[in-house]
mmCIF file with all atom_site columns, C-alpha atoms in Angstrom:
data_model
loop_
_atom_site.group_PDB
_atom_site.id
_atom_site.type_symbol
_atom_site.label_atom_id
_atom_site.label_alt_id
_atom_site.label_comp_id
_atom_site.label_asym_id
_atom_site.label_entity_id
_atom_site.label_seq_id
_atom_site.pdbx_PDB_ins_code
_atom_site.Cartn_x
_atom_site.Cartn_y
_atom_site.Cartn_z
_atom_site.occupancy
_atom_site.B_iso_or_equiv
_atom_site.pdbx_formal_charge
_atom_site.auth_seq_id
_atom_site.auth_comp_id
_atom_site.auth_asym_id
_atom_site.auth_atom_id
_atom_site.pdbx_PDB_model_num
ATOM 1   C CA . UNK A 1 1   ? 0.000   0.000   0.000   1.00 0.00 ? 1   UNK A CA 1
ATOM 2   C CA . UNK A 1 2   ? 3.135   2.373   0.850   1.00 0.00 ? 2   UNK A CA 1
ATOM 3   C CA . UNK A 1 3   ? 4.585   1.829   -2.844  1.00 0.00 ? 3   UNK A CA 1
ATOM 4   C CA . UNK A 1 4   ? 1.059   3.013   -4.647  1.00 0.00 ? 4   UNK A CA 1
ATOM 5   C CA . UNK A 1 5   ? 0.529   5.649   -1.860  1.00 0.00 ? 5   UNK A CA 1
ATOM 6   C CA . UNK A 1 6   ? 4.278   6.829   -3.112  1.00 0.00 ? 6   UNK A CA 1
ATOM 7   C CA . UNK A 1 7   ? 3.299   6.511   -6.604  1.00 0.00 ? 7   UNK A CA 1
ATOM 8   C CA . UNK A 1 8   ? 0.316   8.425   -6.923  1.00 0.00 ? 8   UNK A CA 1
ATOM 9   C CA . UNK A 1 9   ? 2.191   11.411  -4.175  1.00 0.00 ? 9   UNK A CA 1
ATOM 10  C CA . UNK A 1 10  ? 4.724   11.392  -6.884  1.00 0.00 ? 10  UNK A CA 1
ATOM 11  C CA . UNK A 1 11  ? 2.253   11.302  -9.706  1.00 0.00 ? 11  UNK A CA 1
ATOM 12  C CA . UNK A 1 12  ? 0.466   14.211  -8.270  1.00 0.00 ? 12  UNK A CA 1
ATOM 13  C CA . UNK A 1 13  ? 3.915   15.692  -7.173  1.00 0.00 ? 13  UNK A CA 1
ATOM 14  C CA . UNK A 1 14  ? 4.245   16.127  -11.132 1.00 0.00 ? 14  UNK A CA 1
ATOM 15  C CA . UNK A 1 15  ? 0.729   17.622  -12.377 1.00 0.00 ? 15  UNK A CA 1
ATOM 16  C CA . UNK A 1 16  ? 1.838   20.413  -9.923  1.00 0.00 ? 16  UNK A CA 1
ATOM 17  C CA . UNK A 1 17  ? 5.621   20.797  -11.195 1.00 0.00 ? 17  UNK A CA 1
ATOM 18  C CA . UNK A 1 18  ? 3.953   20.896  -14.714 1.00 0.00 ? 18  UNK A CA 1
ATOM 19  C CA . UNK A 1 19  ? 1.250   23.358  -13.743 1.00 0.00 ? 19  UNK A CA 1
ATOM 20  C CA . UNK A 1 20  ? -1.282  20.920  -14.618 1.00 0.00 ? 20  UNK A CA 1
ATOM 21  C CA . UNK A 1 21  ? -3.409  21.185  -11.379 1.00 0.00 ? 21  UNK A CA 1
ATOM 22  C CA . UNK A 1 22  ? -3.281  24.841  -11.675 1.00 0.00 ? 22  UNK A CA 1
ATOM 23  C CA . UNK A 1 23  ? -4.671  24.559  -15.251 1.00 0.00 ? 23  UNK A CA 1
ATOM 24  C CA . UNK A 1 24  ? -7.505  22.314  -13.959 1.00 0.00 ? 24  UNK A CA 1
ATOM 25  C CA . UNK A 1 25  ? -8.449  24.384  -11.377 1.00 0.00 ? 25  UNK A CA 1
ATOM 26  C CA . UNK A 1 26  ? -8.805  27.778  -13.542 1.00 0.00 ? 26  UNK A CA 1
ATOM 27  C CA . UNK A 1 27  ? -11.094 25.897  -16.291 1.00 0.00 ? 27  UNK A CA 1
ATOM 28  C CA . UNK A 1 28  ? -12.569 24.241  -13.399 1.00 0.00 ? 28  UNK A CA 1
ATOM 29  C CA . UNK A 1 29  ? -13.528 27.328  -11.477 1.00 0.00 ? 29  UNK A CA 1
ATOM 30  C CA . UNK A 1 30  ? -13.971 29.496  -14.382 1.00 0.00 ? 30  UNK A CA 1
ATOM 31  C CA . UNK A 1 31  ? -17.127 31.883  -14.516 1.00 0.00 ? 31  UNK A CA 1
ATOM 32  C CA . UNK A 1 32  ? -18.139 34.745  -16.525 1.00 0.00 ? 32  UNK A CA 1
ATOM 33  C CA . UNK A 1 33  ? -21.620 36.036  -17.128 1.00 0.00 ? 33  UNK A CA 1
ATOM 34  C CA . UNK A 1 34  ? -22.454 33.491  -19.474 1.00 0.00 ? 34  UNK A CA 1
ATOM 35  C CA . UNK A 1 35  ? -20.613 30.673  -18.225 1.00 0.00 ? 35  UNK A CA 1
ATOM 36  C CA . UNK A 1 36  ? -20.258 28.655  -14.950 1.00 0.00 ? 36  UNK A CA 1
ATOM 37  C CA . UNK A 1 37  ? -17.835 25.521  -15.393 1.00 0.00 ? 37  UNK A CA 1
ATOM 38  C CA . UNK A 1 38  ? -18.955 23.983  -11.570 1.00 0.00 ? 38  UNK A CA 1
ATOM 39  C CA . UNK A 1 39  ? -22.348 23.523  -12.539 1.00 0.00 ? 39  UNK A CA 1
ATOM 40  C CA . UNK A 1 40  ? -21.825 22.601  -16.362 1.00 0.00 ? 40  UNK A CA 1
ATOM 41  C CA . UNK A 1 41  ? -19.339 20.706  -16.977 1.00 0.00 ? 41  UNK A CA 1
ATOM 42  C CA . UNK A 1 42  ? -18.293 17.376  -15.616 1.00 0.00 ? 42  UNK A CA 1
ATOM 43  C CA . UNK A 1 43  ? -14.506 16.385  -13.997 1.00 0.00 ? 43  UNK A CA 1
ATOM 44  C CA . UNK A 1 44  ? -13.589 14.133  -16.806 1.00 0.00 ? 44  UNK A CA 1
ATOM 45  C CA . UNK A 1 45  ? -14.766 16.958  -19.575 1.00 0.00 ? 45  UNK A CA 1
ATOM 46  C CA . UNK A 1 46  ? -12.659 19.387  -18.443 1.00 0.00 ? 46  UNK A CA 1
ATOM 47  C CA . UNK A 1 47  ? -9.216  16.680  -17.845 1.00 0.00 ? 47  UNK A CA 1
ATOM 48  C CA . UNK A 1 48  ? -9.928  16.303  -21.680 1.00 0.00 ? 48  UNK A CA 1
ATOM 49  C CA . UNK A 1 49  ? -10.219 19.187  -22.552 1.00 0.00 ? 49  UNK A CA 1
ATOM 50  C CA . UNK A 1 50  ? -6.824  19.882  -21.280 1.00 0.00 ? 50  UNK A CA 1
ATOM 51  C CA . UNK A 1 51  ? -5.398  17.408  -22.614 1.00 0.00 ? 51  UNK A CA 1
ATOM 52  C CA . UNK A 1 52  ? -6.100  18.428  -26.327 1.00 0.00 ? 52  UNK A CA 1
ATOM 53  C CA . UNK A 1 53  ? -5.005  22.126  -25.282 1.00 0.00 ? 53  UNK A CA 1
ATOM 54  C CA . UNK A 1 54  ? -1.793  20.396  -24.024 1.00 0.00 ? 54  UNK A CA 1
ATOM 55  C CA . UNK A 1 55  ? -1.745  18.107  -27.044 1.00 0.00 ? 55  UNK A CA 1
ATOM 56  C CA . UNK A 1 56  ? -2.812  21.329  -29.562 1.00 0.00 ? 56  UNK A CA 1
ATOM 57  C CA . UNK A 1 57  ? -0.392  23.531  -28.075 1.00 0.00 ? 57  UNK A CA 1
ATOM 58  C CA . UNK A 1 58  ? 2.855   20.643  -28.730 1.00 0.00 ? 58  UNK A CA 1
ATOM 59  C CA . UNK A 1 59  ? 2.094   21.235  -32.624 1.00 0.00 ? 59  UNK A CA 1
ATOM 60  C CA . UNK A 1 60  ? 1.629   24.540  -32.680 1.00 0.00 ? 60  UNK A CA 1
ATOM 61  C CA . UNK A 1 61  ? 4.797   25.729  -31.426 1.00 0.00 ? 61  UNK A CA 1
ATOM 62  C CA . UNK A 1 62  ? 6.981   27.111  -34.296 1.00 0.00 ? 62  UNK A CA 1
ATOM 63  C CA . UNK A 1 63  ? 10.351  26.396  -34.246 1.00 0.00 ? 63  UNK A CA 1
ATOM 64  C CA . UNK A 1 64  ? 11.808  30.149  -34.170 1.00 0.00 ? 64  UNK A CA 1
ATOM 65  C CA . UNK A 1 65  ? 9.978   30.371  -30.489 1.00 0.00 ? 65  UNK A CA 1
ATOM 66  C CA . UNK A 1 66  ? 11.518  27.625  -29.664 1.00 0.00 ? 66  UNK A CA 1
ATOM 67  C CA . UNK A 1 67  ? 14.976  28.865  -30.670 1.00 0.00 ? 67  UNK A CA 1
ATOM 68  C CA . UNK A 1 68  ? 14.023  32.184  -29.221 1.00 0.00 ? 68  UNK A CA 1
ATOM 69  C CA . UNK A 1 69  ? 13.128  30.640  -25.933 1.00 0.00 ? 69  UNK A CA 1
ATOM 70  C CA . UNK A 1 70  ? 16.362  28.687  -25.504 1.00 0.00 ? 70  UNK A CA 1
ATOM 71  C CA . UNK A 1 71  ? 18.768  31.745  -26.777 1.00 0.00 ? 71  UNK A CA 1
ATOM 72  C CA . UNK A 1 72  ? 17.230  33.839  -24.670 1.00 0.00 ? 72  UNK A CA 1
ATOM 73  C CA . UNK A 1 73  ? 17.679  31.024  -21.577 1.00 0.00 ? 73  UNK A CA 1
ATOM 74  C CA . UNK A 1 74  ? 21.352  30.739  -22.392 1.00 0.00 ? 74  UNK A CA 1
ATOM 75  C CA . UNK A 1 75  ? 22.074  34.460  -22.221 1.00 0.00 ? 75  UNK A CA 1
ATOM 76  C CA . UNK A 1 76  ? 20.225  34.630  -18.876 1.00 0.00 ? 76  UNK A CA 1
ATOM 77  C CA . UNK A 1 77  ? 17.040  36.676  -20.227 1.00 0.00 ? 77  UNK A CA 1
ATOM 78  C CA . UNK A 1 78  ? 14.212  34.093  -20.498 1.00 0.00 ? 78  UNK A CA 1
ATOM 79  C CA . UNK A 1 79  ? 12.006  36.668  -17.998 1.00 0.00 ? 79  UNK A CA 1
ATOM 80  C CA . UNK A 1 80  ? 11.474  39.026  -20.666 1.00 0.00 ? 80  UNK A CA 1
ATOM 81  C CA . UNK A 1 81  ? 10.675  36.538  -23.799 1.00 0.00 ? 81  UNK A CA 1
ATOM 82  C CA . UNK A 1 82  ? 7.988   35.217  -21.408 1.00 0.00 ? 82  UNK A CA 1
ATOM 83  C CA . UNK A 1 83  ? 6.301   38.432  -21.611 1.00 0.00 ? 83  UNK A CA 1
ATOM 84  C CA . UNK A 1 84  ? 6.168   38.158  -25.697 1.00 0.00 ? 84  UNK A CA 1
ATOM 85  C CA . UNK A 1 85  ? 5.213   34.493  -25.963 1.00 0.00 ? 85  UNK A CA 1
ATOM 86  C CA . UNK A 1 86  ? 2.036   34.865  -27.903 1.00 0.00 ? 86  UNK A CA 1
ATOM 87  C CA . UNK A 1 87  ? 1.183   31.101  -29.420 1.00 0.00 ? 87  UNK A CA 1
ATOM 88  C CA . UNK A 1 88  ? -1.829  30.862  -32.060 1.00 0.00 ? 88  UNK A CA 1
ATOM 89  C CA . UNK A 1 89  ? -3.480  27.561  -31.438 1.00 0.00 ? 89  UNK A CA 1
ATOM 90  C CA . UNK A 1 90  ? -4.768  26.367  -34.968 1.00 0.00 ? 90  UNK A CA 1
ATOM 91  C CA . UNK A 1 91  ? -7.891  23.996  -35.438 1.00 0.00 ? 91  UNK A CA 1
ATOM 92  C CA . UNK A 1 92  ? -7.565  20.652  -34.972 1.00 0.00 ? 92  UNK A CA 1
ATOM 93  C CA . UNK A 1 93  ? -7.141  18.464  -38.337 1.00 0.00 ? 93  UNK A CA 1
ATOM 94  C CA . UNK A 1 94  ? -9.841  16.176  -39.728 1.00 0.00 ? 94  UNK A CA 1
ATOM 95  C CA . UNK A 1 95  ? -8.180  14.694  -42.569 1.00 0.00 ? 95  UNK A CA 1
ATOM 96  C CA . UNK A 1 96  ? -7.156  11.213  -41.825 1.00 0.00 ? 96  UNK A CA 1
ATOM 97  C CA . UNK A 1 97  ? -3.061  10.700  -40.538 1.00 0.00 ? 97  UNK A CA 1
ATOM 98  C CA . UNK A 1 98  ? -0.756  9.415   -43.075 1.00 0.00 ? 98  UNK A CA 1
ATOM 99  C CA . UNK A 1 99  ? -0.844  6.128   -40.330 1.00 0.00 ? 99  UNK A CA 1
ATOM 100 C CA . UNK A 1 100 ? -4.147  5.649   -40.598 1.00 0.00 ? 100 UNK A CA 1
ATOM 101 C CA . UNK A 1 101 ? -3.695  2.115   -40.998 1.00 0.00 ? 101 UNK A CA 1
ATOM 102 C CA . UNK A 1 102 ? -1.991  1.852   -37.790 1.00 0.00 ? 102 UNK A CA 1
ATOM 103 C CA . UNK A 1 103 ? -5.370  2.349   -35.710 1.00 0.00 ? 103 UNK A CA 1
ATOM 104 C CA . UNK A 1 104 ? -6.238  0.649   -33.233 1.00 0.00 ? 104 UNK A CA 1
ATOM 105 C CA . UNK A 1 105 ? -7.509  -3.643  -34.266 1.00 0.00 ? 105 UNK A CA 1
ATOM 106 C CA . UNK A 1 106 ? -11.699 -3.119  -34.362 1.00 0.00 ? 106 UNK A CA 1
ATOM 107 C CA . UNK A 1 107 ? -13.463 -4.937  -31.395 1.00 0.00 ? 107 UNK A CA 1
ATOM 108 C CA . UNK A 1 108 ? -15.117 -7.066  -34.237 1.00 0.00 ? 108 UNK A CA 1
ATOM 109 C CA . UNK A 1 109 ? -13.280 -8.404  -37.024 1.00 0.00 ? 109 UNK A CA 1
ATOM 110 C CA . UNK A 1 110 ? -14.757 -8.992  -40.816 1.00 0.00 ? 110 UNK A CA 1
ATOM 111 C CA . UNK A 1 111 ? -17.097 -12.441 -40.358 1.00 0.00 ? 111 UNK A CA 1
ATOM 112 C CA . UNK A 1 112 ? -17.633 -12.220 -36.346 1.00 0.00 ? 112 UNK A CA 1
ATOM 113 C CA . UNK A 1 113 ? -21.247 -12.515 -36.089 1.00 0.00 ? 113 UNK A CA 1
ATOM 114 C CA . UNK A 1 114 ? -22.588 -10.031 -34.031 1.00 0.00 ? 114 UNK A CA 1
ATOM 115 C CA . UNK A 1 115 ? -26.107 -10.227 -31.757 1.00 0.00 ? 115 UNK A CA 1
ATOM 116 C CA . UNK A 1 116 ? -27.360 -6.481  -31.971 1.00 0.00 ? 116 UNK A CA 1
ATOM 117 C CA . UNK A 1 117 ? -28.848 -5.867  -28.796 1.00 0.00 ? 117 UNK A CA 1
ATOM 118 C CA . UNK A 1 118 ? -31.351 -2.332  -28.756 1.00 0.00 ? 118 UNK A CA 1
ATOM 119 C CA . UNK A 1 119 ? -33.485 -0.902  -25.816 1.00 0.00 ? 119 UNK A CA 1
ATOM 120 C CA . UNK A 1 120 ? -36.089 -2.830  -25.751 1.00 0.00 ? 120 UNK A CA 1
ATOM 121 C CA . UNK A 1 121 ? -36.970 -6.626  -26.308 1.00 0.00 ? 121 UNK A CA 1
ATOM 122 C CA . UNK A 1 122 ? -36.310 -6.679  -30.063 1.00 0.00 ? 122 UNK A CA 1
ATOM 123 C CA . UNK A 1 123 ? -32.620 -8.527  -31.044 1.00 0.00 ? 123 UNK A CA 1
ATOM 124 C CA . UNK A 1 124 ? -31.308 -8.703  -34.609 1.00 0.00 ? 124 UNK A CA 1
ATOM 125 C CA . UNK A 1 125 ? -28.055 -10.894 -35.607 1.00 0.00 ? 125 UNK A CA 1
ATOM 126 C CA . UNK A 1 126 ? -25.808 -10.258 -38.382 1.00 0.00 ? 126 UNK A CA 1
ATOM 127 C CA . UNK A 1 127 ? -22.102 -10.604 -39.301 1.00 0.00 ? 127 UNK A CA 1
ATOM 128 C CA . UNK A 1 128 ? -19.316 -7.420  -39.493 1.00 0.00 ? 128 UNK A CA 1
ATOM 129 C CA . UNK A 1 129 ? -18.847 -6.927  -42.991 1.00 0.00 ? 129 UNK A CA 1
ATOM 130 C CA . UNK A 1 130 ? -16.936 -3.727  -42.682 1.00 0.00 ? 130 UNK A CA 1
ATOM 131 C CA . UNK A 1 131 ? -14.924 -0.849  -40.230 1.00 0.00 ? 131 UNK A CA 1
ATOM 132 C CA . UNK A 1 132 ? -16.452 2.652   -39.523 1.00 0.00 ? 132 UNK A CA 1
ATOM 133 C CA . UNK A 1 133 ? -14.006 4.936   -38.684 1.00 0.00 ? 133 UNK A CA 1
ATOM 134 C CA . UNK A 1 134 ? -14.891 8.275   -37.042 1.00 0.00 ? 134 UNK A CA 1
ATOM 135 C CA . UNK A 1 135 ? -13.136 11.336  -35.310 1.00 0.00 ? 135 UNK A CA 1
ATOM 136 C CA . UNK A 1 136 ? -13.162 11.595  -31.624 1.00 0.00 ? 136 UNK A CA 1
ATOM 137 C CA . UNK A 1 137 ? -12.929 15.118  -30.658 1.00 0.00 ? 137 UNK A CA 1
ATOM 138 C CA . UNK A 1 138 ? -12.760 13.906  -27.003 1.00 0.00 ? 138 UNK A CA 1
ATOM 139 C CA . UNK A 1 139 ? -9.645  11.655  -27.654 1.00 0.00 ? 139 UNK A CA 1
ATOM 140 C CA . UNK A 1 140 ? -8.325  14.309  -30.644 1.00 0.00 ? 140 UNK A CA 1
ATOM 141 C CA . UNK A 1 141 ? -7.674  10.934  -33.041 1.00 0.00 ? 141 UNK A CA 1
ATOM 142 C CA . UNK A 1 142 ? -9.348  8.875   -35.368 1.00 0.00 ? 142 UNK A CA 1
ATOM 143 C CA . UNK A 1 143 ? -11.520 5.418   -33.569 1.00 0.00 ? 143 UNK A CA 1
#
């Protein structure tokens, strides 16, 4: 029990060091006229939605930022570029990723027959005769 309890102190030890707690905690308390997060929107909403800002904001940083960043670092002036650091989050991408073939293997394969099971009483059976492939904005990838 002491090795998990060390594990998940560490763990959380981390979202703070990476500022992740404090970026829960402003969407999670955030409130404007329009809008009140603690009555709208659930925990694991707004976990994912910080996770695709995390994920968005990863590829959308241009490489002469970067560069910026760590010249500035090395000549001991990385409080003032701070101050500049203005990052333009683009939309996500719906086209489908070059490794698109690389997805995850479907629950059901091609020939499993299937027992469709709906609401009410009513069954139907059939066999998989294809994928469906859709984008999951929650996940930010193709399922």
């Amino acid at each position: 029990m002491s090795a998990q309890r060390d594990r998940l102190d560490t763990y959380q030890q981390a979202l703070d060091d990476f500022g992740i707690t404090e970026l829960l905690s402003r969407f999670s308390n955030f409130s404007d006229q329009d809008f009140d997060a603690a009555y709208l929107v659930e925990k694991q909403e707004l976990e994912n939605l910080v996770v695709i800002l995390i994920q968005r904001l990863t590829h959308s940083l241009k490489d002469n930022l970067i560069v910026s960043y760590l010249s500035a670092i090395q000549q001991g002036k990385s409080d003032s570029l701070l101050s500049q650091i203005n990052v333009e989050i683009p939309p996500p991408s719906i086209e489908l990723p070059s490794h698109f073939s690389n997805v995850e293997t479907p629950r059901f394969l091609y020939g499993d027959k299937l027992r469709w099971v709906s609401s009410d009483d009513h069954t139907d059976w059939g066999i998989a005769i294809g994928r469906f492939y859709s984008f999951a904005p929650h996940r930010c990838c193709w399922m």
